[in-house]
């Protein structure tokens, strides 16, 4: 079989990828966003026409929050999380009472380096408890919210 997508173009042996009438290919890495792919049969007599294209979306992963975390954090924290390949990130910081004290949408290009992302927010009150969350977004697909992370300012 031949498989083609803008990011993948390969030929596979049916014995290696097919079982019970279903063929499956895995592996490789696709960037986040809307994608499409085509397939065709290939044998010693030649190749069939390409199939009709099938579209799908690759969604970004859920971010893992790094800092701030725990007690003794700056009143001017730098929020840092894992880069999931998203186009943008929604950051929510709240008080221990659940009230939003800071929300922001940040472009991945503005604060990400391929491994991690970061942004700064407003100065927070001293000796206060906070929780923060991040949502990855790559149109048209948001992910789930990250797990909340607790921190307390000095």
PDB file of C-alpha atoms in Angstrom:
ATOM      1  CA  UNK A   1       0.000   0.000   0.000  1.00  0.00           C
ATOM      2  CA  UNK A   2       1.009   3.589  -0.555  1.00  0.00           C
ATOM      3  CA  UNK A   3       0.184   6.239   2.014  1.00  0.00           C
ATOM      4  CA  UNK A   4       0.516   9.946   1.320  1.00  0.00           C
ATOM      5  CA  UNK A   5       0.039  13.028   3.464  1.00  0.00           C
ATOM      6  CA  UNK A   6       1.911  16.326   3.256  1.00  0.00           C
ATOM      7  CA  UNK A   7       4.081  15.135   6.177  1.00  0.00           C
ATOM      8  CA  UNK A   8       4.288  11.403   5.348  1.00  0.00           C
ATOM      9  CA  UNK A   9       4.853   9.538   2.092  1.00  0.00           C
ATOM     10  CA  UNK A  10       5.599   5.824   2.445  1.00  0.00           C
ATOM     11  CA  UNK A  11       4.970   2.375   1.003  1.00  0.00           C
ATOM     12  CA  UNK A  12       3.964  -0.530   3.258  1.00  0.00           C
ATOM     13  CA  UNK A  13       3.722  -4.303   2.837  1.00  0.00           C
ATOM     14  CA  UNK A  14       0.183  -5.542   3.506  1.00  0.00           C
ATOM     15  CA  UNK A  15       1.572  -8.453   5.541  1.00  0.00           C
ATOM     16  CA  UNK A  16       3.227  -5.993   7.913  1.00  0.00           C
ATOM     17  CA  UNK A  17       0.307  -3.613   8.488  1.00  0.00           C
ATOM     18  CA  UNK A  18      -2.917  -5.572   7.800  1.00  0.00           C
ATOM     19  CA  UNK A  19      -4.839  -8.024   9.969  1.00  0.00           C
ATOM     20  CA  UNK A  20      -8.440  -9.211   9.661  1.00  0.00           C
ATOM     21  CA  UNK A  21      -9.206  -6.867   6.755  1.00  0.00           C
ATOM     22  CA  UNK A  22      -7.973  -3.734   8.538  1.00  0.00           C
ATOM     23  CA  UNK A  23      -4.654  -2.037   7.826  1.00  0.00           C
ATOM     24  CA  UNK A  24      -3.050   0.187  10.442  1.00  0.00           C
ATOM     25  CA  UNK A  25       0.029   2.395  10.286  1.00  0.00           C
ATOM     26  CA  UNK A  26       1.459   4.120  13.337  1.00  0.00           C
ATOM     27  CA  UNK A  27       4.590   5.981  14.250  1.00  0.00           C
ATOM     28  CA  UNK A  28       5.995   9.216  13.035  1.00  0.00           C
ATOM     29  CA  UNK A  29       5.086  12.607  14.301  1.00  0.00           C
ATOM     30  CA  UNK A  30       2.562  15.019  12.854  1.00  0.00           C
ATOM     31  CA  UNK A  31       2.430  18.671  13.744  1.00  0.00           C
ATOM     32  CA  UNK A  32      -0.678  20.073  15.400  1.00  0.00           C
ATOM     33  CA  UNK A  33      -3.482  21.202  13.090  1.00  0.00           C
ATOM     34  CA  UNK A  34      -5.821  19.982  10.358  1.00  0.00           C
ATOM     35  CA  UNK A  35      -4.350  17.220   8.154  1.00  0.00           C
ATOM     36  CA  UNK A  36      -5.447  14.872   5.379  1.00  0.00           C
ATOM     37  CA  UNK A  37      -4.194  11.615   3.875  1.00  0.00           C
ATOM     38  CA  UNK A  38      -4.666   9.340   0.847  1.00  0.00           C
ATOM     39  CA  UNK A  39      -4.017   5.618   0.247  1.00  0.00           C
ATOM     40  CA  UNK A  40      -3.657   3.336  -2.762  1.00  0.00           C
ATOM     41  CA  UNK A  41      -3.002  -0.333  -3.446  1.00  0.00           C
ATOM     42  CA  UNK A  42       0.343  -1.312  -4.989  1.00  0.00           C
ATOM     43  CA  UNK A  43       1.310  -4.718  -6.376  1.00  0.00           C
ATOM     44  CA  UNK A  44       3.499  -6.222  -9.115  1.00  0.00           C
ATOM     45  CA  UNK A  45       0.933  -5.175 -11.768  1.00  0.00           C
ATOM     46  CA  UNK A  46       1.051  -1.495 -10.745  1.00  0.00           C
ATOM     47  CA  UNK A  47      -0.819   0.942  -8.555  1.00  0.00           C
ATOM     48  CA  UNK A  48      -4.475   1.788  -8.088  1.00  0.00           C
ATOM     49  CA  UNK A  49      -5.647   5.416  -8.202  1.00  0.00           C
ATOM     50  CA  UNK A  50      -5.314   7.332  -4.946  1.00  0.00           C
ATOM     51  CA  UNK A  51      -8.323   7.115  -2.625  1.00  0.00           C
ATOM     52  CA  UNK A  52     -10.493  10.100  -1.829  1.00  0.00           C
ATOM     53  CA  UNK A  53      -8.766  12.151   0.822  1.00  0.00           C
ATOM     54  CA  UNK A  54      -9.699  11.827   4.466  1.00  0.00           C
ATOM     55  CA  UNK A  55      -9.237  14.809   6.768  1.00  0.00           C
ATOM     56  CA  UNK A  56      -8.427  14.664  10.474  1.00  0.00           C
ATOM     57  CA  UNK A  57      -7.136  16.949  13.218  1.00  0.00           C
ATOM     58  CA  UNK A  58      -4.017  16.507  15.318  1.00  0.00           C
ATOM     59  CA  UNK A  59      -4.682  18.094  18.699  1.00  0.00           C
ATOM     60  CA  UNK A  60      -2.026  19.447  21.051  1.00  0.00           C
ATOM     61  CA  UNK A  61      -1.314  17.585  24.263  1.00  0.00           C
ATOM     62  CA  UNK A  62      -2.311  18.795  27.698  1.00  0.00           C
ATOM     63  CA  UNK A  63       0.375  21.097  29.131  1.00  0.00           C
ATOM     64  CA  UNK A  64       2.374  20.103  32.216  1.00  0.00           C
ATOM     65  CA  UNK A  65       2.842  23.040  34.587  1.00  0.00           C
ATOM     66  CA  UNK A  66       6.340  23.653  35.948  1.00  0.00           C
ATOM     67  CA  UNK A  67       6.532  26.956  37.834  1.00  0.00           C
ATOM     68  CA  UNK A  68       5.359  28.561  40.032  1.00  0.00           C
ATOM     69  CA  UNK A  69       4.688  25.661  42.380  1.00  0.00           C
ATOM     70  CA  UNK A  70       4.670  25.337  46.162  1.00  0.00           C
ATOM     71  CA  UNK A  71       5.409  27.901  48.836  1.00  0.00           C
ATOM     72  CA  UNK A  72       7.827  30.790  48.800  1.00  0.00           C
ATOM     73  CA  UNK A  73       7.055  31.989  45.285  1.00  0.00           C
ATOM     74  CA  UNK A  74       7.663  35.499  43.975  1.00  0.00           C
ATOM     75  CA  UNK A  75       4.819  38.041  43.867  1.00  0.00           C
ATOM     76  CA  UNK A  76       5.905  38.508  40.222  1.00  0.00           C
ATOM     77  CA  UNK A  77       5.890  34.914  39.025  1.00  0.00           C
ATOM     78  CA  UNK A  78       6.982  33.690  35.617  1.00  0.00           C
ATOM     79  CA  UNK A  79       4.462  31.014  34.606  1.00  0.00           C
ATOM     80  CA  UNK A  80       6.240  28.111  32.871  1.00  0.00           C
ATOM     81  CA  UNK A  81       4.718  24.983  31.264  1.00  0.00           C
ATOM     82  CA  UNK A  82       5.551  22.346  28.645  1.00  0.00           C
ATOM     83  CA  UNK A  83       5.270  23.299  24.974  1.00  0.00           C
ATOM     84  CA  UNK A  84       2.624  21.030  23.409  1.00  0.00           C
ATOM     85  CA  UNK A  85       2.878  22.415  19.883  1.00  0.00           C
ATOM     86  CA  UNK A  86      -0.283  24.464  20.296  1.00  0.00           C
ATOM     87  CA  UNK A  87      -0.861  27.720  18.426  1.00  0.00           C
ATOM     88  CA  UNK A  88      -1.856  29.528  21.623  1.00  0.00           C
ATOM     89  CA  UNK A  89      -2.372  28.945  25.335  1.00  0.00           C
ATOM     90  CA  UNK A  90      -5.021  30.200  27.740  1.00  0.00           C
ATOM     91  CA  UNK A  91      -3.661  30.830  31.252  1.00  0.00           C
ATOM     92  CA  UNK A  92      -5.950  31.088  34.270  1.00  0.00           C
ATOM     93  CA  UNK A  93      -4.665  32.075  37.731  1.00  0.00           C
ATOM     94  CA  UNK A  94      -7.068  32.139  40.635  1.00  0.00           C
ATOM     95  CA  UNK A  95      -7.174  32.789  44.347  1.00  0.00           C
ATOM     96  CA  UNK A  96      -7.775  29.987  46.823  1.00  0.00           C
ATOM     97  CA  UNK A  97     -11.429  31.141  46.824  1.00  0.00           C
ATOM     98  CA  UNK A  98     -11.636  30.315  43.098  1.00  0.00           C
ATOM     99  CA  UNK A  99     -11.761  33.917  41.889  1.00  0.00           C
ATOM    100  CA  UNK A 100      -9.760  34.704  38.769  1.00  0.00           C
ATOM    101  CA  UNK A 101      -6.896  37.090  39.502  1.00  0.00           C
ATOM    102  CA  UNK A 102      -5.276  36.806  36.061  1.00  0.00           C
ATOM    103  CA  UNK A 103      -6.313  35.380  32.700  1.00  0.00           C
ATOM    104  CA  UNK A 104      -4.442  35.642  29.446  1.00  0.00           C
ATOM    105  CA  UNK A 105      -4.252  34.150  25.973  1.00  0.00           C
ATOM    106  CA  UNK A 106      -0.683  33.972  24.758  1.00  0.00           C
ATOM    107  CA  UNK A 107       0.582  33.102  21.302  1.00  0.00           C
ATOM    108  CA  UNK A 108       2.975  30.132  21.236  1.00  0.00           C
ATOM    109  CA  UNK A 109       5.411  32.169  19.174  1.00  0.00           C
ATOM    110  CA  UNK A 110       5.553  34.846  21.842  1.00  0.00           C
ATOM    111  CA  UNK A 111       6.842  32.676  24.668  1.00  0.00           C
ATOM    112  CA  UNK A 112       7.673  29.121  23.551  1.00  0.00           C
ATOM    113  CA  UNK A 113      10.980  27.594  22.519  1.00  0.00           C
ATOM    114  CA  UNK A 114       9.924  24.080  21.432  1.00  0.00           C
ATOM    115  CA  UNK A 115      10.385  22.604  24.917  1.00  0.00           C
ATOM    116  CA  UNK A 116       8.703  25.012  27.300  1.00  0.00           C
ATOM    117  CA  UNK A 117       6.577  28.154  27.298  1.00  0.00           C
ATOM    118  CA  UNK A 118       6.489  31.050  29.722  1.00  0.00           C
ATOM    119  CA  UNK A 119       4.770  34.338  30.372  1.00  0.00           C
ATOM    120  CA  UNK A 120       4.572  36.875  33.173  1.00  0.00           C
ATOM    121  CA  UNK A 121       1.443  38.187  34.789  1.00  0.00           C
ATOM    122  CA  UNK A 122       0.589  41.034  37.134  1.00  0.00           C
ATOM    123  CA  UNK A 123       2.133  41.467  40.583  1.00  0.00           C
ATOM    124  CA  UNK A 124       0.194  39.370  43.107  1.00  0.00           C
ATOM    125  CA  UNK A 125      -0.507  40.119  46.760  1.00  0.00           C
ATOM    126  CA  UNK A 126       1.984  38.943  49.387  1.00  0.00           C
ATOM    127  CA  UNK A 127       1.357  35.769  51.394  1.00  0.00           C
ATOM    128  CA  UNK A 128      -1.582  34.582  49.283  1.00  0.00           C
ATOM    129  CA  UNK A 129      -2.504  31.153  47.934  1.00  0.00           C
ATOM    130  CA  UNK A 130      -3.120  30.684  44.223  1.00  0.00           C
ATOM    131  CA  UNK A 131      -3.886  27.935  41.715  1.00  0.00           C
ATOM    132  CA  UNK A 132      -3.124  28.114  38.021  1.00  0.00           C
ATOM    133  CA  UNK A 133      -4.110  26.169  34.903  1.00  0.00           C
ATOM    134  CA  UNK A 134      -3.229  26.222  31.196  1.00  0.00           C
ATOM    135  CA  UNK A 135      -5.268  25.131  28.171  1.00  0.00           C
ATOM    136  CA  UNK A 136      -3.539  24.356  24.840  1.00  0.00           C
ATOM    137  CA  UNK A 137      -5.371  25.530  21.742  1.00  0.00           C
ATOM    138  CA  UNK A 138      -4.844  24.799  18.051  1.00  0.00           C
ATOM    139  CA  UNK A 139      -7.929  25.722  16.028  1.00  0.00           C
ATOM    140  CA  UNK A 140     -10.351  24.097  15.902  1.00  0.00           C
ATOM    141  CA  UNK A 141      -9.284  21.888  18.828  1.00  0.00           C
ATOM    142  CA  UNK A 142      -8.645  22.871  22.438  1.00  0.00           C
ATOM    143  CA  UNK A 143      -7.283  20.220  24.794  1.00  0.00           C
ATOM    144  CA  UNK A 144      -8.290  19.510  28.343  1.00  0.00           C
ATOM    145  CA  UNK A 145      -7.166  21.887  31.040  1.00  0.00           C
ATOM    146  CA  UNK A 146      -3.895  21.037  32.730  1.00  0.00           C
ATOM    147  CA  UNK A 147      -3.991  19.819  36.303  1.00  0.00           C
ATOM    148  CA  UNK A 148      -4.102  22.757  38.658  1.00  0.00           C
ATOM    149  CA  UNK A 149      -0.889  23.742  40.433  1.00  0.00           C
ATOM    150  CA  UNK A 150      -0.830  25.428  43.833  1.00  0.00           C
ATOM    151  CA  UNK A 151       1.585  28.189  44.818  1.00  0.00           C
ATOM    152  CA  UNK A 152       1.894  30.678  47.672  1.00  0.00           C
ATOM    153  CA  UNK A 153       3.553  34.052  47.289  1.00  0.00           C
ATOM    154  CA  UNK A 154       6.135  35.398  49.743  1.00  0.00           C
TER     155      UNK A 154
END
